[in-house]
Structures are given as C-alpha cells and as structure tokens.
Short mmCIF file of C-alpha atoms and ligand atoms in Angstrom, two decimals:
data_model
loop_
_atom_site.label_atom_id
_atom_site.label_comp_id
_atom_site.label_asym_id
_atom_site.label_seq_id
_atom_site.Cartn_x
_atom_site.Cartn_y
_atom_site.Cartn_z
CA MET A 1 16.66 8.32 13.45
CA SER A 2 14.73 11.39 11.71
CA VAL A 3 11.10 12.33 12.27
CA HIS A 4 9.69 14.41 9.41
CA VAL A 5 7.33 16.74 11.11
CA GLN A 6 4.42 17.99 8.90
CA ASN A 7 1.68 20.34 10.13
CA SER A 8 -0.94 19.71 7.62
CA ARG A 9 -2.90 17.07 5.85
CA MET A 10 -1.51 15.52 2.67
CA THR A 11 -3.69 15.95 -0.52
CA THR A 12 -3.66 14.66 -3.92
CA SER A 13 -2.70 18.11 -5.14
CA LYS A 14 0.32 18.42 -2.78
CA LEU A 15 1.46 15.14 -4.16
CA ARG A 16 1.42 16.61 -7.70
CA GLN A 17 3.44 19.46 -6.37
CA MET A 18 5.92 17.27 -4.95
CA LYS A 19 6.46 15.55 -8.26
CA ALA A 20 6.73 18.95 -9.91
CA SER A 21 9.35 19.99 -7.40
CA GLY A 22 11.36 16.68 -7.29
CA GLU A 23 10.36 15.97 -3.82
CA LYS A 24 10.40 12.28 -3.30
CA ILE A 25 7.16 10.72 -1.82
CA ALA A 26 7.33 8.15 0.95
CA MET A 27 4.53 5.54 1.41
CA LEU A 28 4.23 2.55 3.57
CA THR A 29 1.40 0.09 4.23
CA SER A 30 -0.34 -0.17 7.52
CA TYR A 31 -3.22 -2.12 8.91
CA ASP A 32 -3.75 -1.01 12.48
CA PHE A 33 -4.20 2.04 14.70
CA THR A 34 -1.02 1.58 16.89
CA LEU A 35 1.63 1.13 14.15
CA ALA A 36 -0.21 3.63 11.64
CA SER A 37 0.03 6.24 14.56
CA LEU A 38 3.81 5.89 14.73
CA VAL A 39 4.21 5.78 11.01
CA ASP A 40 2.17 9.09 10.59
CA GLU A 41 4.08 10.78 13.56
CA ALA A 42 7.44 9.95 11.81
CA GLY A 43 5.91 12.07 8.76
CA ILE A 44 5.06 9.41 6.06
CA ASP A 45 3.17 11.24 3.02
CA MET A 46 0.86 8.32 2.32
CA LEU A 47 -0.53 5.33 4.28
CA LEU A 48 -1.70 2.28 2.18
CA VAL A 49 -4.05 -0.03 3.76
CA GLY A 50 -2.94 -2.63 1.17
CA ASP A 51 -4.78 -6.02 0.45
CA SER A 52 -1.37 -7.40 1.34
CA ALA A 53 -3.27 -7.35 4.83
CA SER A 54 -4.59 -10.71 3.56
CA ASN A 55 -1.07 -12.01 3.85
CA ILE A 56 0.33 -9.92 6.71
CA VAL A 57 -2.68 -9.74 8.90
CA CYS A 58 -4.66 -12.94 8.05
CA GLY A 59 -1.75 -15.26 7.12
CA ASN A 60 -3.31 -16.20 3.75
CA LEU A 61 -0.89 -17.28 0.87
CA TYR A 62 -2.67 -14.72 -1.55
CA THR A 63 -4.34 -11.34 -1.47
CA LEU A 64 -7.41 -12.85 -3.06
CA PRO A 65 -9.50 -13.86 -0.16
CA ILE A 66 -9.77 -10.53 1.61
CA THR A 67 -13.20 -8.82 1.45
CA VAL A 68 -14.46 -5.25 1.12
CA ASP A 69 -15.74 -5.28 4.83
CA GLU A 70 -12.53 -6.73 6.21
CA MET A 71 -10.70 -3.92 4.24
CA ILE A 72 -13.08 -1.31 5.65
CA PHE A 73 -12.60 -2.81 9.21
CA LEU A 74 -8.75 -2.43 9.04
CA THR A 75 -8.91 0.96 7.31
CA LYS A 76 -10.98 2.69 9.93
CA GLY A 77 -8.21 2.18 12.48
CA VAL A 78 -5.55 3.68 9.94
CA VAL A 79 -7.93 6.47 9.22
CA ARG A 80 -8.19 7.22 13.08
CA ALA A 81 -4.43 7.13 13.38
CA ALA A 82 -3.62 9.56 10.32
CA GLN A 83 -3.02 13.20 11.46
CA HIS A 84 -0.94 13.93 8.38
CA ALA A 85 -0.78 11.23 5.85
CA LEU A 86 -3.16 10.56 3.02
CA VAL A 87 -4.95 7.33 3.64
CA VAL A 88 -5.42 4.93 0.40
CA CYS A 89 -7.47 1.71 0.87
CA ASP A 90 -6.83 -1.17 -1.74
CA MET A 91 -10.12 -2.27 -3.34
CA PRO A 92 -10.01 -6.12 -2.95
CA PHE A 93 -10.25 -8.80 -5.78
CA GLY A 94 -13.79 -9.10 -7.07
CA SER A 95 -14.81 -5.65 -5.88
CA TYR A 96 -14.42 -3.60 -9.03
CA GLN A 97 -13.96 -6.43 -11.88
CA ILE A 98 -17.55 -7.23 -12.39
CA SER A 99 -19.12 -4.22 -13.66
CA GLU A 100 -18.53 -0.46 -13.46
CA GLU A 101 -21.65 0.00 -11.18
CA GLU A 102 -20.46 -2.46 -8.64
CA ALA A 103 -16.87 -0.82 -8.82
CA VAL A 104 -18.35 2.64 -8.16
CA ARG A 105 -20.69 1.22 -5.42
CA ASN A 106 -17.85 -0.61 -3.68
CA ALA A 107 -15.39 2.34 -3.99
CA ILE A 108 -18.07 4.65 -2.47
CA LYS A 109 -18.89 2.16 0.42
CA ILE A 110 -15.25 1.89 1.24
CA MET A 111 -14.91 5.72 1.32
CA LYS A 112 -18.02 6.36 3.31
CA GLU A 113 -17.62 3.62 5.90
CA SER A 114 -13.69 3.71 6.35
CA GLY A 115 -13.25 7.45 6.00
CA CYS A 116 -10.25 6.87 3.66
CA ASP A 117 -9.02 9.58 1.27
CA ALA A 118 -8.68 7.39 -1.85
CA VAL A 119 -8.85 3.89 -3.19
CA LYS A 120 -6.30 1.80 -5.09
CA LEU A 121 -6.97 -0.89 -7.77
CA GLU A 122 -4.93 -3.09 -9.99
CA GLY A 123 -5.01 -3.10 -13.75
CA GLY A 124 -4.77 -1.02 -16.96
CA GLU A 125 -7.02 -0.58 -19.91
CA GLU A 126 -9.37 -3.61 -18.98
CA ILE A 127 -10.40 -1.66 -15.86
CA LEU A 128 -10.37 1.83 -17.50
CA PRO A 129 -14.27 2.16 -17.64
CA ALA A 130 -14.60 1.48 -13.93
CA ILE A 131 -11.85 3.97 -13.01
CA ARG A 132 -13.41 6.65 -15.14
CA HIS A 133 -16.88 6.02 -13.45
CA MET A 134 -15.35 6.37 -10.00
CA ILE A 135 -13.32 9.46 -10.81
CA GLN A 136 -16.48 10.92 -12.33
CA ALA A 137 -18.25 9.94 -8.94
CA GLY A 138 -15.50 11.99 -7.02
CA VAL A 139 -13.49 9.09 -5.75
CA PRO A 140 -9.70 9.76 -6.00
CA VAL A 141 -8.10 6.61 -7.68
CA MET A 142 -4.65 5.25 -7.53
CA GLY A 143 -3.72 2.77 -10.27
CA HIS A 144 -1.31 -0.23 -9.93
CA LEU A 145 0.52 -1.80 -12.84
CA GLY A 146 3.56 -4.27 -13.37
CA LEU A 147 3.12 -7.15 -10.87
CA THR A 148 -0.34 -7.03 -9.66
CA PRO A 149 -0.74 -9.68 -7.00
CA GLN A 150 -4.54 -10.18 -7.51
CA SER A 151 -3.68 -11.70 -10.84
CA VAL A 152 -0.93 -14.14 -9.51
CA ASN A 153 -2.93 -17.09 -10.71
CA GLN A 154 -2.87 -15.60 -14.31
CA PHE A 155 0.89 -14.81 -14.07
CA GLY A 156 1.79 -18.09 -12.41
CA GLY A 157 3.92 -16.38 -9.80
CA TYR A 158 5.31 -13.25 -8.42
CA GLY A 159 8.19 -12.75 -11.04
CA LEU A 160 9.57 -9.45 -12.43
CA ARG A 161 6.88 -8.13 -14.89
CA ALA A 162 7.40 -6.26 -18.24
CA LYS A 163 10.56 -7.79 -19.07
CA ASP A 164 9.90 -8.07 -22.87
CA ASP A 165 9.24 -5.19 -25.36
CA ALA A 166 5.48 -5.91 -25.80
CA GLU A 167 4.64 -6.04 -22.13
CA ALA A 168 6.81 -2.89 -21.46
CA GLU A 169 5.05 -1.06 -24.36
CA LYS A 170 1.71 -2.36 -22.96
CA LEU A 171 2.52 -1.01 -19.42
CA LEU A 172 3.57 2.39 -20.86
CA HIS A 173 0.38 2.58 -22.85
CA ASP A 174 -1.60 1.63 -19.73
CA ALA A 175 -0.02 4.18 -17.34
CA LYS A 176 -0.79 6.98 -20.00
CA LEU A 177 -4.52 5.89 -19.89
CA LEU A 178 -4.68 5.90 -16.23
CA ASP A 179 -2.92 9.26 -16.13
CA GLU A 180 -5.43 10.74 -18.86
CA ALA A 181 -8.21 9.26 -16.98
CA GLY A 182 -7.40 11.19 -13.96
CA CYS A 183 -5.80 8.87 -11.56
CA PHE A 184 -3.97 10.88 -8.82
CA SER A 185 -1.12 8.42 -8.65
CA ILE A 186 0.07 5.13 -9.95
CA VAL A 187 1.90 2.30 -8.41
CA LEU A 188 4.62 0.39 -10.32
CA GLU A 189 5.49 -3.01 -8.75
CA LYS A 190 8.44 -5.17 -9.83
CA ILE A 191 9.49 -4.03 -13.10
CA PRO A 192 12.71 -2.98 -14.73
CA ALA A 193 14.00 0.29 -13.35
CA ALA A 194 14.56 2.02 -16.87
CA LEU A 195 10.93 1.14 -17.69
CA ALA A 196 9.71 2.67 -14.54
CA ALA A 197 11.72 5.84 -15.08
CA ARG A 198 10.44 6.14 -18.58
CA VAL A 199 6.74 5.86 -17.29
CA THR A 200 7.45 8.38 -14.49
CA LYS A 201 8.56 10.98 -17.13
CA ALA A 202 5.71 10.04 -19.49
CA VAL A 203 2.93 10.75 -17.16
CA SER A 204 1.62 13.86 -15.19
CA CYS A 205 0.71 12.13 -12.02
CA PRO A 206 3.25 10.90 -9.23
CA VAL A 207 4.47 7.30 -9.77
CA ILE A 208 5.31 5.19 -6.65
CA GLY A 209 7.64 2.44 -7.02
CA ILE A 210 8.06 -0.93 -5.27
CA GLY A 211 10.88 -3.03 -6.78
CA ALA A 212 10.87 -0.44 -9.77
CA GLY A 213 14.28 1.33 -9.23
CA ASN A 214 14.99 4.77 -7.95
CA GLY A 215 13.61 6.80 -11.01
CA CYS A 216 9.98 6.98 -9.60
CA ASP A 217 8.71 9.92 -7.83
CA GLY A 218 8.30 7.92 -4.68
CA GLN A 219 8.60 4.65 -2.89
CA VAL A 220 6.23 2.22 -1.05
CA LEU A 221 7.17 -0.87 1.08
CA VAL A 222 5.13 -3.22 3.27
CA LEU A 223 5.76 -2.02 6.69
CA GLN A 224 6.41 -5.31 8.32
CA ASP A 225 8.78 -6.28 5.62
CA MET A 226 10.84 -3.07 6.00
CA LEU A 227 10.81 -3.38 9.75
CA GLY A 228 12.23 -6.91 9.36
CA MET A 229 9.35 -8.59 10.92
CA ASN A 230 8.79 -11.02 8.13
CA GLN A 231 11.92 -13.14 8.13
CA GLY A 232 11.18 -15.52 5.27
CA PHE A 233 10.39 -12.73 2.73
CA LYS A 234 13.65 -11.57 1.13
CA PRO A 235 13.19 -10.26 -2.42
CA LYS A 236 16.01 -8.17 -3.96
CA PHE A 237 13.96 -4.83 -3.72
CA LEU A 238 13.52 -5.04 0.10
CA ARG A 239 15.70 -3.02 2.25
CA ARG A 240 15.23 -3.91 5.99
CA PHE A 241 15.36 -0.69 8.08
CA ALA A 242 15.08 -2.52 11.38
CA ALA A 243 15.18 -6.11 12.71
CA LEU A 244 12.15 -6.22 14.66
CA ALA A 245 11.70 -10.05 14.39
CA SER A 246 14.59 -10.67 16.83
CA GLU A 247 13.68 -7.71 18.96
CA ILE A 248 10.17 -9.00 19.35
CA LYS A 249 11.37 -12.50 20.18
CA ASN A 250 13.98 -11.40 22.63
CA ALA A 251 11.33 -9.30 24.43
CA VAL A 252 8.85 -12.00 24.50
CA GLY A 253 11.68 -14.60 25.72
CA ASN A 254 12.51 -12.18 28.58
CA TYR A 255 8.86 -11.80 29.60
CA ILE A 256 8.34 -15.70 29.66
CA ASP A 257 11.47 -16.12 31.70
CA ALA A 258 10.28 -13.33 34.17
CA VAL A 259 6.82 -14.92 34.45
CA LYS A 260 8.27 -18.42 34.82
CA ASN A 261 10.82 -17.45 37.51
CA SER A 262 8.33 -15.13 39.34
CA SER A 263 10.52 -12.08 38.89
CA PHE A 264 7.48 -10.31 37.17
CA PRO A 265 5.44 -8.65 38.57
CA SER A 266 7.56 -6.95 41.27
CA GLU A 267 6.26 -5.18 44.28
CA GLU A 268 6.50 -1.89 42.34
CA GLU A 269 4.49 -3.31 39.50
CA SER A 270 1.93 -4.45 42.00
CA TYR A 271 -1.24 -2.75 43.80
O1 KIV B 301 -1.30 -4.43 -0.99
C1 KIV B 301 -0.14 -3.70 -0.95
O2 KIV B 301 0.67 -3.86 0.05
C2 KIV B 301 0.19 -3.13 -2.15
C3 KIV B 301 1.68 -2.63 -2.28
C4 KIV B 301 2.65 -3.55 -2.25
C5 KIV B 301 1.91 -1.57 -3.17
O3 KIV B 301 -0.28 -3.06 -3.08
#
C-alpha cells in the first residue's frame, strides 16, 4: 500500500498545474468524517461529496431525492476530515435548474454552511447561465457531462452516453462552453474513451473521468464501490481495490459468535 503524503491544501490552481505537467489527479467520493479522514490521509487530491450519497448513504434507487440540507449535513463531516484534499459538494437535483438566482443562492448556502471548497452540477449549455452567475459570485464550479444520473428518467437508464456523432459533438461543444465559462474542472461519466480523450485535449481545465477511459487528466470512483463494499454493482469501468464486503461480514460474524458464546468481553476487556 502506498500513502501519498502531501503537506499543503489542494487548490483549483494546483489542479490546473497538474493538468499542465501531466500529473494525474485522483478523486474519490466520501460522505462521512471517518472514511474521509482515511482517504485524505492516504493523499487523495479531491474528495467529492457526491449526490450518490442518495444511493450509498440513504439506500435510494436514484440520486434525485437527496436535498440541499442533507448534502450540507454530510459535507460538514468531510470538510472537517480534509487536511489536504479539495472538497467538492454536489448540488442536488432541483437546486440549480429552476432559476439562476436560486442556483446562486443554493450554491452560496452550500459553501457557507458546509465549508466546502467548490460545488459540482450536471449539464451543459442548458445550465450555462446558472454556472456563469455562480462563478461571477465567486463559487468554484465543477461541471459534469455524459451520463448525468439526475437525468436518469430522461435517458431511461444508466447506459453509455455519447455513442453517436450528434451526441458526441454536443458533449464536446458543452465541455468547451463550461471551460470558457470558467469551470475549474469537468467530470465526464460513462462515455467512449476516445471522445473523453478528445474533450480532455480540447479544454484548458482538468477533466476527471469515471467510465471514460485513461485519456482524462484524472479519475473518480465512488469510495464504497472501489473498496468492494457494494457487491451488486459491477459495471465494466469499476475496479475493486479491496474486498471489504467480505472483510466486514467476517468481522461482524466473529463478533456475533464471541457475544453468543460469551468469549467477549474478556477479563482484560472489562473494568
Ligand atoms: O455523485 C457522484 O458520486 C458523482 C460521481 C460518480 C462523479 O457524481
């Protein structure tokens, strides 16, 4: 195991320097203080409090139900844990689509109340006015294109996006617009690797991929998925770096046995 020791806080300008020098950017999701502390200590560059918390933390089928206040609650713990990583909080469904004013108000509320460094939101040209207003207001914004789970009901599922030329060209156009508007980074989710590499070369900001091949400036995965805690989720892009589901179940099984057979607590574990 390697731990990447860093002595100073990550910033959006350091991320740009990493893109320029070809140093890859490592990002993971986190939703709580304990795990975020470990991930931060291991040297991660960015922590994303994703709205995937709706699935991972709350057990919902979709990301749609999670609210601004729930995202703030989770993000506070991650911010307290982050000594090095830049913390990004997802803006949940409905918090930035209604009007530019509401988008800016919610982005500022999230930043003030959670203490996060930046927000992420899904979409391209259609949400550009909101993104421009947020950036003008001083909110660092990360874009998110390709598979955008908040639009699952429009897409009709979680399949590969931008397979045809028209959708690929729209995605490239959207990425350029987000870059020109001043997004500090863009996530590309579940699109062909060749397209992701093309987008990465075409924009000045760092591009972070998930299911978007190796040509991006960095990668992001959902922590519980890459730790092997989520046994049912097996997309092609997911590499499991641990098998914690079986580790946890074994540990809990051993605890149950020890309680049932009265071997826990021992004398040494008693006062
Ligand atoms: O919510 C999330 O976890 C995300 C990542 C998959 C990029 O948006």
